[in-house]
Short mmCIF file of C-alpha atoms and ligand atoms in Angstrom, two decimals:
data_model
loop_
_atom_site.label_atom_id
_atom_site.label_comp_id
_atom_site.label_asym_id
_atom_site.label_seq_id
_atom_site.Cartn_x
_atom_site.Cartn_y
_atom_site.Cartn_z
CA MET S 1 -65.56 85.76 14.73
CA ILE S 2 -62.04 87.31 14.20
CA ASP S 3 -58.91 84.98 13.21
CA LEU S 4 -55.65 86.19 14.20
CA THR S 5 -52.06 84.55 14.11
CA VAL S 6 -49.14 84.76 16.44
CA GLU S 7 -46.24 84.50 13.94
CA LEU S 8 -43.43 82.45 15.31
CA GLY S 9 -42.16 80.40 12.28
CA GLU S 10 -43.01 76.78 12.61
CA ARG S 11 -44.45 77.49 16.18
CA SER S 12 -47.05 80.13 14.81
CA TYR S 13 -50.66 79.59 16.04
CA PRO S 14 -54.18 80.84 15.60
CA VAL S 15 -56.01 82.91 18.07
CA VAL S 16 -59.74 83.07 17.45
CA VAL S 17 -61.77 85.86 19.23
CA GLY S 18 -65.46 85.76 19.29
CA GLY S 19 -68.76 84.54 20.69
CA GLY S 20 -68.62 80.80 20.56
CA ALA S 21 -64.89 80.46 19.69
CA ARG S 22 -64.69 77.43 21.99
CA HIS S 23 -66.45 75.35 19.38
CA ARG S 24 -63.63 75.75 17.04
CA LEU S 25 -61.61 73.37 19.39
CA LEU S 26 -61.81 70.42 17.06
CA GLU S 27 -60.59 72.28 14.24
CA VAL S 28 -57.35 73.40 15.84
CA LEU S 29 -56.80 70.22 17.68
CA PRO S 30 -53.22 68.97 16.77
CA THR S 31 -53.33 66.26 14.15
CA GLY S 32 -52.86 62.83 15.64
CA ALA S 33 -53.97 63.75 19.20
CA ARG S 34 -56.04 60.85 20.45
CA ARG S 35 -56.75 62.11 23.90
CA ALA S 36 -57.39 65.56 25.46
CA ALA S 37 -56.75 66.38 29.07
CA ILE S 38 -59.08 69.24 30.00
CA VAL S 39 -57.73 71.27 32.85
CA THR S 40 -60.35 73.62 34.41
CA GLN S 41 -61.84 74.67 37.82
CA GLU S 42 -65.13 73.72 39.16
CA ALA S 43 -66.33 77.40 39.02
CA VAL S 44 -65.53 77.88 35.36
CA GLN S 45 -68.40 75.66 34.00
CA VAL S 46 -67.42 76.12 30.47
CA PRO S 47 -68.07 72.87 28.56
CA VAL S 48 -65.71 72.00 25.61
CA ASP S 49 -65.88 69.16 23.07
CA PRO S 50 -62.48 68.36 21.67
CA GLY S 51 -64.04 65.37 19.57
CA VAL S 52 -61.59 62.97 20.85
CA GLU S 53 -61.54 60.88 24.11
CA HIS S 54 -61.21 63.26 26.95
CA ARG S 55 -61.06 63.57 30.70
CA THR S 56 -61.48 66.68 33.00
CA PHE S 57 -58.89 67.44 35.57
CA LEU S 58 -59.90 70.10 38.14
CA ILE S 59 -57.54 72.41 39.98
CA ASP S 60 -58.39 74.53 42.82
CA ASP S 61 -59.35 78.28 42.43
CA GLY S 62 -57.13 81.32 43.31
CA GLU S 63 -53.30 82.21 43.08
CA GLU S 64 -52.78 79.52 45.72
CA ALA S 65 -53.61 76.77 43.26
CA LYS S 66 -50.88 78.13 40.96
CA CYS S 67 -48.05 76.05 42.48
CA MET S 68 -45.68 73.22 42.06
CA GLU S 69 -48.04 70.84 43.98
CA THR S 70 -50.79 71.39 41.30
CA VAL S 71 -48.34 70.97 38.58
CA GLU S 72 -47.10 67.62 40.12
CA GLU S 73 -50.70 66.42 40.76
CA LEU S 74 -51.68 67.22 37.17
CA CYS S 75 -48.75 65.59 35.59
CA ARG S 76 -49.17 62.33 37.90
CA SER S 77 -52.86 62.36 36.84
CA PHE S 78 -52.02 62.73 33.10
CA SER S 79 -49.68 59.73 33.47
CA ARG S 80 -52.05 57.56 35.25
CA TRP S 81 -54.66 58.12 32.52
CA GLY S 82 -51.93 57.41 29.77
CA LEU S 83 -51.60 60.80 28.19
CA THR S 84 -48.83 60.57 25.60
CA ARG S 85 -46.72 63.34 24.18
CA ASN S 86 -48.87 63.16 21.02
CA ASP S 87 -51.92 64.10 22.87
CA VAL S 88 -53.10 67.47 23.99
CA VAL S 89 -53.87 69.40 27.11
CA VAL S 90 -56.78 71.83 27.02
CA ALA S 91 -56.81 74.55 29.51
CA VAL S 92 -60.16 76.12 30.23
CA GLY S 93 -60.29 79.10 32.30
CA GLY S 94 -58.48 82.32 33.36
CA GLY S 95 -54.81 83.14 33.92
CA VAL S 96 -54.42 80.79 36.83
CA VAL S 97 -55.58 77.82 34.59
CA THR S 98 -53.70 78.80 31.57
CA ASP S 99 -50.41 79.54 33.42
CA THR S 100 -50.57 76.26 35.51
CA ALA S 101 -51.94 74.03 32.79
CA GLY S 102 -49.57 75.43 30.34
CA PHE S 103 -46.59 74.91 32.56
CA ALA S 104 -47.75 71.36 33.24
CA ALA S 105 -47.85 70.73 29.38
CA ALA S 106 -44.42 72.32 29.02
CA VAL S 107 -42.82 69.83 31.41
CA TYR S 108 -44.99 66.58 31.05
CA HIS S 109 -42.99 64.27 28.75
CA ARG S 110 -40.85 67.30 28.12
CA GLY S 111 -43.67 69.02 26.51
CA VAL S 112 -47.01 68.25 25.21
CA PRO S 113 -49.17 70.58 23.05
CA VAL S 114 -51.54 72.76 24.92
CA ILE S 115 -54.59 74.74 23.63
CA HIS S 116 -55.97 77.60 25.80
CA VAL S 117 -59.61 78.24 25.89
CA ALA S 118 -59.50 81.66 27.73
CA THR S 119 -62.60 82.47 29.67
CA THR S 120 -61.78 85.70 31.51
CA LEU S 121 -61.14 89.00 29.78
CA LEU S 122 -57.67 89.19 31.47
CA ALA S 123 -56.68 85.74 30.01
CA GLN S 124 -57.98 86.72 26.59
CA VAL S 125 -56.01 90.02 26.23
CA ASP S 126 -52.86 88.91 28.00
CA ALA S 127 -52.29 85.68 30.05
CA ALA S 128 -53.18 83.13 27.33
CA ILE S 129 -51.28 84.87 24.53
CA GLY S 130 -47.58 84.58 24.16
CA GLY S 131 -46.45 81.36 25.78
CA LYS S 132 -45.49 82.52 29.24
CA THR S 133 -46.46 79.71 31.68
CA GLY S 134 -45.49 79.09 35.19
CA VAL S 135 -46.38 78.97 38.87
CA ASN S 136 -45.63 80.77 42.33
CA LEU S 137 -43.24 79.58 44.93
CA PRO S 138 -43.73 80.63 48.54
CA GLU S 139 -40.77 83.07 47.71
CA GLY S 140 -42.53 84.79 45.13
CA LYS S 141 -45.01 85.00 42.09
CA ASN S 142 -44.22 83.36 38.75
CA LEU S 143 -40.76 82.20 40.02
CA VAL S 144 -40.88 78.94 38.10
CA GLY S 145 -42.00 78.60 34.60
CA ALA S 146 -41.18 78.16 30.94
CA PHE S 147 -41.87 79.69 27.64
CA TRP S 148 -44.16 77.22 25.89
CA GLN S 149 -46.32 78.52 22.96
CA PRO S 150 -49.93 76.99 22.76
CA SER S 151 -51.09 75.34 19.60
CA ALA S 152 -54.08 77.65 19.54
CA VAL S 153 -55.88 80.07 21.67
CA LEU S 154 -59.68 80.41 21.73
CA CYS S 155 -61.05 83.59 23.28
CA ASP S 156 -64.78 82.85 23.61
CA LEU S 157 -66.53 86.16 24.29
CA GLU S 158 -69.65 84.18 25.34
CA THR S 159 -67.79 83.20 28.56
CA LEU S 160 -67.52 86.78 29.53
CA GLU S 161 -71.26 86.97 30.01
CA THR S 162 -71.15 85.14 33.22
CA LEU S 163 -67.92 86.48 34.46
CA PRO S 164 -68.42 88.37 38.01
CA PRO S 165 -68.32 92.19 37.21
CA ALA S 166 -65.05 92.74 39.39
CA GLU S 167 -63.29 89.87 37.36
CA TYR S 168 -64.37 91.72 34.06
CA ARG S 169 -63.04 95.05 35.24
CA SER S 170 -59.88 93.50 36.23
CA GLY S 171 -59.47 92.62 32.63
CA LEU S 172 -60.24 96.18 31.53
CA GLY S 173 -57.08 97.28 33.39
CA GLU S 174 -54.94 95.25 31.20
CA MET S 175 -56.97 96.33 28.17
CA ALA S 176 -56.30 99.89 29.04
CA LYS S 177 -52.38 99.32 29.01
CA TYR S 178 -52.91 98.53 25.14
CA ALA S 179 -54.11 102.06 24.65
CA PHE S 180 -50.59 103.28 25.42
CA LEU S 181 -48.80 100.47 23.35
CA GLY S 182 -50.48 101.83 20.17
CA VAL S 183 -53.86 100.39 20.05
CA THR S 184 -56.01 103.48 19.20
CA GLY S 185 -59.72 104.10 19.61
CA LEU S 186 -60.13 101.04 22.12
CA ARG S 187 -63.40 102.38 23.71
CA ASP S 188 -64.97 102.93 20.33
CA LEU S 189 -64.57 99.30 19.35
CA SER S 190 -66.98 96.45 19.80
CA LEU S 191 -65.84 93.98 22.54
CA GLU S 192 -64.86 91.56 19.79
CA GLU S 193 -62.92 94.19 17.95
CA ALA S 194 -61.31 95.47 21.14
CA VAL S 195 -60.07 92.05 22.45
CA ALA S 196 -58.80 91.23 18.86
CA ALA S 197 -56.93 94.55 18.66
CA CYS S 198 -55.17 93.80 22.04
CA VAL S 199 -54.35 90.30 20.92
CA ARG S 200 -53.06 91.56 17.60
CA CYS S 201 -50.80 94.14 19.58
CA LYS S 202 -49.56 91.44 21.91
CA ALA S 203 -48.96 89.04 19.10
CA GLU S 204 -46.82 91.56 17.02
CA VAL S 205 -44.54 92.13 20.07
CA VAL S 206 -44.35 88.47 20.90
CA ALA S 207 -43.45 87.72 17.34
CA VAL S 208 -40.37 90.03 17.47
CA ASP S 209 -39.30 89.30 21.13
CA GLU S 210 -40.64 86.03 22.36
CA ARG S 211 -38.30 85.78 25.22
CA GLU S 212 -38.43 89.29 26.47
CA GLY S 213 -35.07 90.27 25.41
CA GLY S 214 -36.17 93.80 24.75
CA ARG S 215 -39.68 94.94 23.46
CA ARG S 216 -41.77 92.41 25.24
CA ALA S 217 -40.86 94.13 28.50
CA LEU S 218 -43.15 97.08 27.40
CA LEU S 219 -46.04 94.69 27.90
CA ASN S 220 -45.32 95.21 31.51
CA TYR S 221 -46.24 98.97 31.48
CA GLY S 222 -47.93 99.84 34.74
CA HIS S 223 -46.94 96.60 36.29
CA THR S 224 -43.96 97.72 38.33
CA LEU S 225 -46.18 99.46 40.95
CA ALA S 226 -49.01 97.01 40.30
CA HIS S 227 -46.75 94.00 41.39
CA ALA S 228 -45.58 96.00 44.47
CA LEU S 229 -49.27 96.64 45.40
CA GLU S 230 -50.25 93.06 44.93
CA THR S 231 -47.10 91.69 46.73
CA ALA S 232 -47.75 94.03 49.71
CA GLY S 233 -50.87 92.07 50.08
CA GLN S 234 -52.83 94.47 52.22
CA TYR S 235 -54.82 96.38 49.57
CA ASP S 236 -57.57 93.98 48.25
CA LEU S 237 -56.75 95.00 44.61
CA ARG S 238 -57.33 92.64 41.64
CA HIS S 239 -54.52 92.42 39.19
CA GLY S 240 -56.11 94.81 36.59
CA GLU S 241 -57.08 97.33 39.24
CA ALA S 242 -53.42 97.35 40.41
CA VAL S 243 -52.33 97.78 36.80
CA ALA S 244 -54.60 100.64 36.37
CA ILE S 245 -53.26 102.50 39.40
CA GLY S 246 -49.87 101.57 38.05
CA LEU S 247 -50.53 103.05 34.51
CA VAL S 248 -51.51 106.33 35.99
CA PHE S 249 -48.54 106.49 38.44
CA ALA S 250 -46.20 105.79 35.56
CA ALA S 251 -47.72 108.81 33.64
CA ARG S 252 -47.26 110.99 36.46
CA LEU S 253 -43.79 109.83 37.05
CA ALA S 254 -43.08 110.40 33.33
CA HIS S 255 -44.48 113.94 33.48
CA ARG S 256 -42.35 114.58 36.72
CA LEU S 257 -39.28 113.57 34.58
CA GLY S 258 -40.43 116.04 31.80
CA ARG S 259 -41.03 113.06 29.42
CA VAL S 260 -44.71 113.81 28.78
CA GLY S 261 -46.90 116.77 29.34
CA ALA S 262 -49.86 117.06 31.66
CA GLU S 263 -52.36 116.18 29.12
CA ARG S 264 -50.81 112.70 28.61
CA VAL S 265 -51.32 112.10 32.36
CA ASP S 266 -54.90 113.38 31.90
CA GLU S 267 -55.38 110.90 29.09
CA HIS S 268 -54.09 108.08 31.27
CA ARG S 269 -56.32 109.05 34.18
CA ARG S 270 -59.39 109.62 31.73
CA LEU S 271 -59.08 106.15 30.30
CA VAL S 272 -58.80 104.35 33.59
CA LEU S 273 -61.76 106.13 34.91
CA ALA S 274 -63.82 105.40 31.96
CA TYR S 275 -63.11 101.78 32.73
CA GLU S 276 -64.25 102.56 36.27
CA LEU S 277 -60.98 101.47 37.74
CA PRO S 278 -58.93 103.24 40.48
CA THR S 279 -56.45 105.69 39.58
CA GLU S 280 -54.65 106.43 42.87
CA VAL S 281 -52.45 104.55 45.28
CA PRO S 282 -54.54 103.43 48.21
CA GLU S 283 -55.09 105.71 51.01
CA GLY S 284 -52.40 105.07 53.78
CA ALA S 285 -50.15 103.34 51.43
CA ASP S 286 -46.40 103.60 52.59
CA PRO S 287 -44.27 104.93 49.75
CA GLU S 288 -41.04 103.57 51.36
CA ALA S 289 -42.47 100.00 51.54
CA LEU S 290 -43.75 100.24 48.04
CA TYR S 291 -40.47 101.45 46.86
CA GLU S 292 -38.72 98.55 48.42
CA LEU S 293 -41.06 96.07 46.82
CA MET S 294 -40.56 97.84 43.48
CA THR S 295 -36.62 97.44 43.70
CA LYS S 296 -37.40 93.79 44.77
CA ASP S 297 -34.58 94.33 47.12
CA LYS S 298 -34.44 94.83 50.73
CA LYS S 299 -31.03 96.33 50.53
CA ALA S 300 -30.90 100.18 50.12
CA THR S 301 -30.82 101.32 46.58
CA ASP S 302 -31.64 104.68 45.39
CA ARG S 303 -32.43 103.93 41.85
CA CYS S 304 -35.39 102.12 40.09
CA THR S 305 -36.28 100.87 36.62
CA PHE S 306 -39.60 101.66 35.06
CA ILE S 307 -41.33 101.56 31.84
CA LEU S 308 -42.25 105.15 31.04
CA ASP S 309 -43.91 106.99 28.33
CA GLY S 310 -42.04 109.69 26.36
CA PRO S 311 -41.59 111.47 23.16
CA ALA S 312 -40.69 108.21 21.36
CA GLY S 313 -43.53 106.21 23.14
CA LEU S 314 -42.96 103.65 25.85
CA GLU S 315 -39.38 102.89 26.84
CA VAL S 316 -37.66 101.00 29.63
CA VAL S 317 -36.07 103.79 31.90
CA PRO S 318 -33.43 102.71 34.35
CA GLY S 319 -31.94 104.82 37.05
CA VAL S 320 -35.01 106.67 38.25
CA ALA S 321 -34.07 108.44 41.47
CA LYS S 322 -35.70 107.12 44.73
CA ASP S 323 -36.63 110.72 45.92
CA VAL S 324 -38.57 111.32 42.76
CA VAL S 325 -40.24 107.96 42.97
CA LEU S 326 -41.30 108.64 46.53
CA ASP S 327 -42.42 112.10 45.85
CA VAL S 328 -44.87 111.02 43.04
CA LEU S 329 -45.97 108.04 45.24
CA GLY S 330 -46.63 110.43 47.98
CA GLY S 331 -48.99 112.39 45.65
CA ALA S 332 -46.85 115.23 44.23
CA ALA S 333 -47.74 115.59 40.34
N1 LIG Z 1 -47.74 89.59 30.47
C1 LIG Z 1 -46.67 90.10 29.77
C2 LIG Z 1 -46.21 89.09 28.78
O1 LIG Z 1 -46.78 88.13 28.51
O2 LIG Z 1 -44.95 89.34 28.32
#
C-alpha cells in the first residue's frame, strides 16, 4: 500500500493506493461524522464499511447520469435521511460517480466532506484526485461544477480486477499522458507503483495550481482533440482512447511546428501502442468539423490553442494556425 498526500495547506488530504485500500475508510473518516451517505452505481458492487451508520444511494450508469437532476435527487435524499454538514459522503465508483457525488457534496449544506473510493483506473489516476467536481448540461460537458477537495481518496487496486478490459484500457490512455508530464519508466513499474506515480504527479500539479490558473492546464495534454472526438459523438471512443489519439496528434502537431523531433512523435506512438490504444484519428473523420469543435466556436476563427511538447517540456501554445491543424489532422506528419 502506498500512502501519498495532496498538499493543500489545511485542506491537504491522503491518497492511499493499493489492493484493499477501501478497507482504510474508517481510518480516514472525518472526526465527528456520524453518518455516511454512500453514493455508487448498481454495477459497481464494491462494498465499503465506513464504521458509522450508513445508507447507499444509487445513481444511474453513464454520462447521462452526470446531470443536475441526479444532483438534486441526491441532495433531496440526503436531506430526507437527515445527513448533516458534519457527516460525510462516500463516492464509490469511477469518474461519473466521483464527479457527481463530489458536486452534490460541494453544494449540499454549502459543502459536506466527501471521500472518493475510486474503482476505475481512470478515476484513480485522474478524476478522483484534485477536487474538480461537476456535471453536464444539455449544452455541454462539465459546464456546472465546483472545486471541492475530498477529505481522502482510496484507490483500491482490487477493484480493477473485475473492470471490463475496455474500461481498463481507457484508464491507460490517461496514464500514458503522465509519461509526458515527467513520470518516467511508467511501463516498468508495478501497477501499484504506476498508479501512485501518476497520483504523485497530479498531486504536485494541483498543489501549485489548484484552480487551473496555469500549470494545471497541462493535465489536459491530449485532451483538445480528445474532447472534440468525444463531442462529435460518432466515433464510439472511450475517454482514454480519445486521449490516446489526442496525445499522438499533439506530438505530430508539435513536430510540424518544429518544436520536437520525429523521435519524440515515435515515443508517443510507441507508448500508446504498447497500451493497445488507438493512435490515429478515426477513418473518415472530417478535419473541419473537428477543428470547429476544438475551437468550441461555430464562428470562423483561424487560430487554436493546444498543449504541446517542446524543448522546455509541455506548454500551452496559443495561436496555432488553422491550416496547420487541418493538415496534421488530415494525415500530414
Ligand atoms: N483532469 C484534469 C484536472 O483535474 O485538472
